[in-house]
CSV table of C-alpha atoms in Angstrom, one decimal:
chain,number,residue,atom,x,y,z
A,1,ASN,CA,151.1,76.5,-55.8
A,2,ALA,CA,149.2,77.6,-58.9
A,3,GLY,CA,147.8,74.0,-59.4
A,4,VAL,CA,146.7,73.3,-62.9
A,5,THR,CA,146.8,76.2,-65.3
A,6,GLN,CA,145.4,76.4,-68.9
A,7,THR,CA,145.8,78.9,-71.6
A,8,PRO,CA,144.0,80.5,-73.4
A,9,LYS,CA,140.7,80.8,-71.5
A,10,PHE,CA,138.8,81.5,-74.8
A,11,GLN,CA,139.6,80.9,-78.4
A,12,VAL,CA,137.8,81.2,-81.7
A,13,LEU,CA,139.1,79.4,-84.7
A,14,LYS,CA,138.1,79.0,-88.3
A,15,THR,CA,137.6,75.6,-89.8
A,16,GLY,CA,140.9,74.1,-90.9
A,17,GLN,CA,143.1,76.2,-88.6
A,18,SER,CA,145.5,74.5,-86.1
A,19,MET,CA,146.3,75.5,-82.6
A,20,THR,CA,147.7,74.3,-79.3
A,21,LEU,CA,146.0,74.4,-75.9
A,22,GLN,CA,148.5,74.7,-73.1
A,23,CYS,CA,148.3,72.9,-69.8
A,24,ALA,CA,150.8,73.0,-66.9
A,25,GLN,CA,150.9,71.8,-63.3
A,26,ASP,CA,153.2,72.5,-60.5
A,27,MET,CA,152.2,69.7,-58.2
A,28,ASN,CA,154.7,67.1,-59.6
A,29,HIS,CA,151.8,64.9,-60.6
A,30,GLU,CA,152.7,62.0,-63.0
A,31,TYR,CA,149.3,61.6,-64.5
A,32,MET,CA,147.8,64.2,-66.8
A,33,SER,CA,144.7,64.1,-68.9
A,34,TRP,CA,142.7,66.1,-71.4
A,35,TYR,CA,138.9,66.0,-71.4
A,36,ARG,CA,136.3,67.7,-73.5
A,37,GLN,CA,132.9,68.7,-72.1
A,38,ASP,CA,129.9,69.1,-74.3
A,39,PRO,CA,126.3,69.9,-73.0
A,40,GLY,CA,124.6,66.7,-71.7
A,41,MET,CA,127.7,64.6,-72.4
A,42,GLY,CA,129.7,64.8,-69.2
A,43,LEU,CA,133.5,64.8,-69.5
A,44,ARG,CA,135.0,62.6,-72.2
A,45,LEU,CA,138.7,61.6,-72.1
A,46,ILE,CA,140.7,62.7,-75.2
A,47,HIS,CA,144.3,61.7,-74.4
A,48,TYR,CA,146.2,61.0,-71.2
A,49,SER,CA,149.8,60.5,-70.0
A,50,VAL,CA,151.2,58.5,-67.1
A,51,GLY,CA,154.5,60.2,-67.2
A,52,ALA,CA,157.0,62.1,-69.3
A,53,GLY,CA,157.4,60.5,-72.7
A,54,ILE,CA,154.3,58.3,-72.3
A,55,THR,CA,150.9,59.1,-73.8
A,56,ASP,CA,147.8,57.1,-74.8
A,57,GLN,CA,144.4,57.6,-76.4
A,58,GLY,CA,141.2,58.0,-74.5
A,59,GLU,CA,137.6,57.8,-75.6
A,60,VAL,CA,137.6,60.5,-78.3
A,61,PRO,CA,141.2,61.0,-79.6
A,62,ASN,CA,140.5,61.7,-83.3
A,63,GLY,CA,141.7,65.1,-84.5
A,64,TYR,CA,143.9,65.7,-81.5
A,65,ASN,CA,147.6,65.1,-80.7
A,66,VAL,CA,149.5,65.3,-77.4
A,67,SER,CA,153.0,65.1,-76.2
A,68,ARG,CA,154.6,65.0,-72.8
A,69,SER,CA,158.2,66.1,-72.8
A,70,THR,CA,158.2,67.2,-69.2
A,71,THR,CA,156.3,66.3,-66.0
A,72,GLU,CA,154.9,69.8,-65.8
A,73,ASP,CA,153.5,70.4,-69.3
A,74,PHE,CA,150.9,68.5,-71.4
A,75,PRO,CA,149.8,70.5,-74.5
A,76,LEU,CA,146.9,69.4,-76.7
A,77,ARG,CA,147.2,70.1,-80.4
A,78,LEU,CA,144.2,70.5,-82.8
A,79,LEU,CA,145.6,69.6,-86.2
A,80,SER,CA,142.8,70.9,-88.5
A,81,ALA,CA,139.9,72.4,-86.4
A,82,ALA,CA,136.4,71.3,-87.2
A,83,PRO,CA,133.1,72.7,-85.9
A,84,SER,CA,132.6,69.4,-84.1
A,85,GLN,CA,135.5,70.3,-81.9
A,86,THR,CA,133.6,73.3,-80.4
A,87,SER,CA,133.7,72.5,-76.7
A,88,VAL,CA,135.1,73.3,-73.3
A,89,TYR,CA,138.4,71.6,-72.8
A,90,PHE,CA,139.7,70.7,-69.3
A,91,CYS,CA,143.2,69.5,-68.4
A,92,ALA,CA,143.6,67.5,-65.2
A,93,SER,CA,146.4,66.0,-63.2
A,94,SER,CA,146.6,63.4,-60.5
A,95,PRO,CA,149.3,61.8,-58.4
A,96,ARG,CA,150.5,58.3,-59.2
A,97,THR,CA,149.8,55.6,-56.7
A,98,SER,CA,150.1,51.8,-56.8
A,99,GLY,CA,146.4,51.4,-56.3
A,100,GLY,CA,145.1,53.0,-59.5
A,101,SER,CA,143.3,56.2,-60.0
A,102,ASN,CA,143.4,59.2,-57.6
A,103,GLU,CA,141.7,62.6,-57.3
A,104,GLN,CA,142.0,64.5,-60.5
A,105,PHE,CA,142.7,68.2,-60.1
A,106,PHE,CA,141.2,70.2,-63.0
A,107,GLY,CA,142.4,73.3,-64.7
A,108,PRO,CA,140.0,76.3,-65.3
A,109,GLY,CA,139.2,75.2,-68.8
A,110,THR,CA,139.5,76.6,-72.3
A,111,ARG,CA,136.3,77.4,-74.2
A,112,LEU,CA,136.9,76.8,-77.9
A,113,THR,CA,134.6,77.8,-80.7
A,114,VAL,CA,135.3,76.6,-84.3
A,115,LEU,CA,133.4,78.5,-87.0
B,1,GLY,CA,135.9,49.9,-71.8
B,2,GLU,CA,134.0,51.3,-68.8
B,3,ASN,CA,130.5,52.6,-69.2
B,4,VAL,CA,128.9,54.8,-66.5
B,5,GLU,CA,125.2,55.6,-66.3
B,6,GLN,CA,124.0,58.4,-64.1
B,7,HIS,CA,120.4,59.2,-63.0
B,8,PRO,CA,118.5,61.4,-62.7
B,9,SER,CA,119.7,64.0,-65.2
B,10,THR,CA,117.9,66.7,-63.3
B,11,LEU,CA,116.7,66.9,-59.7
B,12,SER,CA,114.8,69.6,-57.9
B,13,VAL,CA,114.4,69.6,-54.2
B,14,GLN,CA,113.3,72.0,-51.5
B,15,GLU,CA,115.9,73.4,-49.1
B,16,GLY,CA,116.4,71.0,-46.2
B,17,ASP,CA,115.4,67.9,-48.2
B,18,SER,CA,117.7,65.1,-49.1
B,19,ALA,CA,119.0,64.4,-52.6
B,20,VAL,CA,120.2,61.1,-54.0
B,21,ILE,CA,122.0,60.6,-57.3
B,22,LYS,CA,122.7,57.1,-58.6
B,23,CYS,CA,125.3,55.7,-60.9
B,24,THR,CA,126.0,52.3,-62.4
B,25,TYR,CA,129.3,51.1,-63.9
B,26,SER,CA,130.1,48.1,-66.1
B,27,ASP,CA,133.8,47.2,-65.5
B,28,SER,CA,134.5,45.1,-62.4
B,29,ALA,CA,138.1,46.2,-62.5
B,30,SER,CA,137.1,49.8,-61.6
B,31,ASN,CA,138.3,50.5,-58.0
B,32,TYR,CA,137.9,54.3,-57.7
B,33,PHE,CA,134.6,56.2,-57.6
B,34,PRO,CA,134.8,59.9,-57.2
B,35,TRP,CA,132.0,62.5,-57.2
B,36,TYR,CA,132.6,66.0,-58.6
B,37,LYS,CA,130.6,69.2,-58.3
B,38,GLN,CA,130.7,71.8,-61.1
B,39,GLU,CA,129.2,75.2,-60.7
B,40,LEU,CA,128.3,77.2,-63.8
B,41,GLY,CA,131.3,78.3,-65.7
B,42,LYS,CA,133.7,76.7,-63.2
B,43,ARG,CA,135.9,73.6,-63.2
B,44,PRO,CA,134.8,70.3,-61.7
B,45,GLN,CA,135.9,69.9,-58.0
B,46,LEU,CA,136.0,66.7,-56.0
B,47,ILE,CA,133.5,66.5,-53.2
B,48,ILE,CA,133.9,62.9,-52.1
B,49,ASP,CA,135.4,59.7,-53.3
B,50,ILE,CA,135.3,56.0,-52.4
B,51,ARG,CA,137.5,53.0,-53.2
B,52,SER,CA,136.3,49.5,-53.9
B,53,ASN,CA,137.4,48.2,-50.5
B,54,VAL,CA,135.0,50.5,-48.7
B,55,GLY,CA,131.2,50.3,-48.7
B,56,GLU,CA,130.3,53.7,-47.4
B,57,LYS,CA,132.0,57.1,-46.7
B,58,LYS,CA,130.6,60.2,-45.1
B,59,ASP,CA,131.8,63.8,-44.9
B,60,GLN,CA,129.4,66.1,-43.0
B,61,ARG,CA,126.2,66.3,-45.1
B,62,ILE,CA,127.6,64.2,-48.0
B,63,ALA,CA,127.8,60.5,-48.2
B,64,VAL,CA,128.6,57.9,-50.8
B,65,THR,CA,127.7,54.2,-50.9
B,66,LEU,CA,129.1,51.5,-53.1
B,67,ASN,CA,127.6,48.1,-54.0
B,68,LYS,CA,130.3,46.2,-55.8
B,69,THR,CA,128.1,43.2,-56.5
B,70,ALA,CA,125.5,45.3,-58.2
B,71,LYS,CA,128.0,47.7,-59.7
B,72,HIS,CA,126.3,50.8,-58.5
B,73,PHE,CA,127.2,53.7,-56.2
B,74,SER,CA,125.2,56.7,-55.0
B,75,LEU,CA,125.7,60.2,-53.7
B,76,HIS,CA,123.5,61.3,-50.7
B,77,ILE,CA,123.2,64.9,-49.7
B,78,THR,CA,121.3,65.7,-46.6
B,79,GLU,CA,119.8,69.0,-45.4
B,80,THR,CA,120.3,70.6,-48.9
B,81,GLN,CA,121.1,74.3,-49.2
B,82,PRO,CA,120.7,76.6,-52.2
B,83,GLU,CA,124.5,76.6,-52.5
B,84,ASP,CA,124.3,72.9,-53.3
B,85,SER,CA,122.8,73.8,-56.6
B,86,ALA,CA,125.2,72.7,-59.3
B,87,VAL,CA,125.9,69.8,-61.7
B,88,TYR,CA,127.2,66.7,-60.1
B,89,PHE,CA,129.2,64.0,-61.9
B,90,CYS,CA,130.1,60.5,-60.9
B,91,ALA,CA,133.0,58.7,-62.3
B,92,ALA,CA,134.5,55.2,-62.2
B,93,GLY,CA,137.8,53.7,-63.2
B,94,TYR,CA,141.1,52.1,-62.4
B,95,SER,CA,143.9,53.8,-64.4
B,96,THR,CA,141.6,56.3,-66.2
B,97,LEU,CA,138.2,57.7,-65.2
B,98,THR,CA,135.0,57.4,-67.2
B,99,PHE,CA,132.4,60.1,-66.2
B,100,GLY,CA,128.6,60.0,-66.1
B,101,LYS,CA,126.7,62.6,-68.0
B,102,GLY,CA,125.9,64.6,-64.9
B,103,THR,CA,122.9,65.5,-62.7
B,104,MET,CA,121.7,69.1,-62.5
B,105,LEU,CA,120.6,69.7,-58.8
B,106,LEU,CA,118.4,72.7,-58.1
B,107,VAL,CA,117.7,73.5,-54.4
B,108,SER,CA,114.9,75.9,-54.0
B,109,PRO,CA,114.7,78.1,-50.9
């Protein structure tokens, strides 16, 4: 199993450009999430999905869109990049259980710089 | 929503000493409390987790304790080694997780 994969590893954008960060998992996990990590801020939830066709906003959703057409893929779209979106982005997946949250498996991350 | 506070932000210990990192949470509905270790430039990786129906869990040199009444949980690392040096994050939640801001642990030989 490849686990959780993310592309690209690094990206530099100019202000106003749009792009999509890709995330895929091969563990048949129902839950997938996007986090951003900034120095001293921990991991903050951007958007999450509890299954194909279902998405919801996290703590910091502004400026980002997501969709979940398949169980495996959960892309994150930046609509009009801003310098404040410079960050490291992590995708994570976890299995669904009746008891709530479970271990989240993280991808390797995408380091994004917006000039 | 959930709010997780983590202390200290940095912790320096000598090899062989114990290290303790503490977190508090605000939402009594949270029932899952994982701890992640993140080495520089790497992804976070789970080292131990605990659910609200358990007060303590241990895995070799690592243990986690949970006090639901006081809404706090702690990570204990005994006999620290230089390879334990990393940033540690606590988290709490039910359907989604809220992370603390992290503790940078430095273990000196």
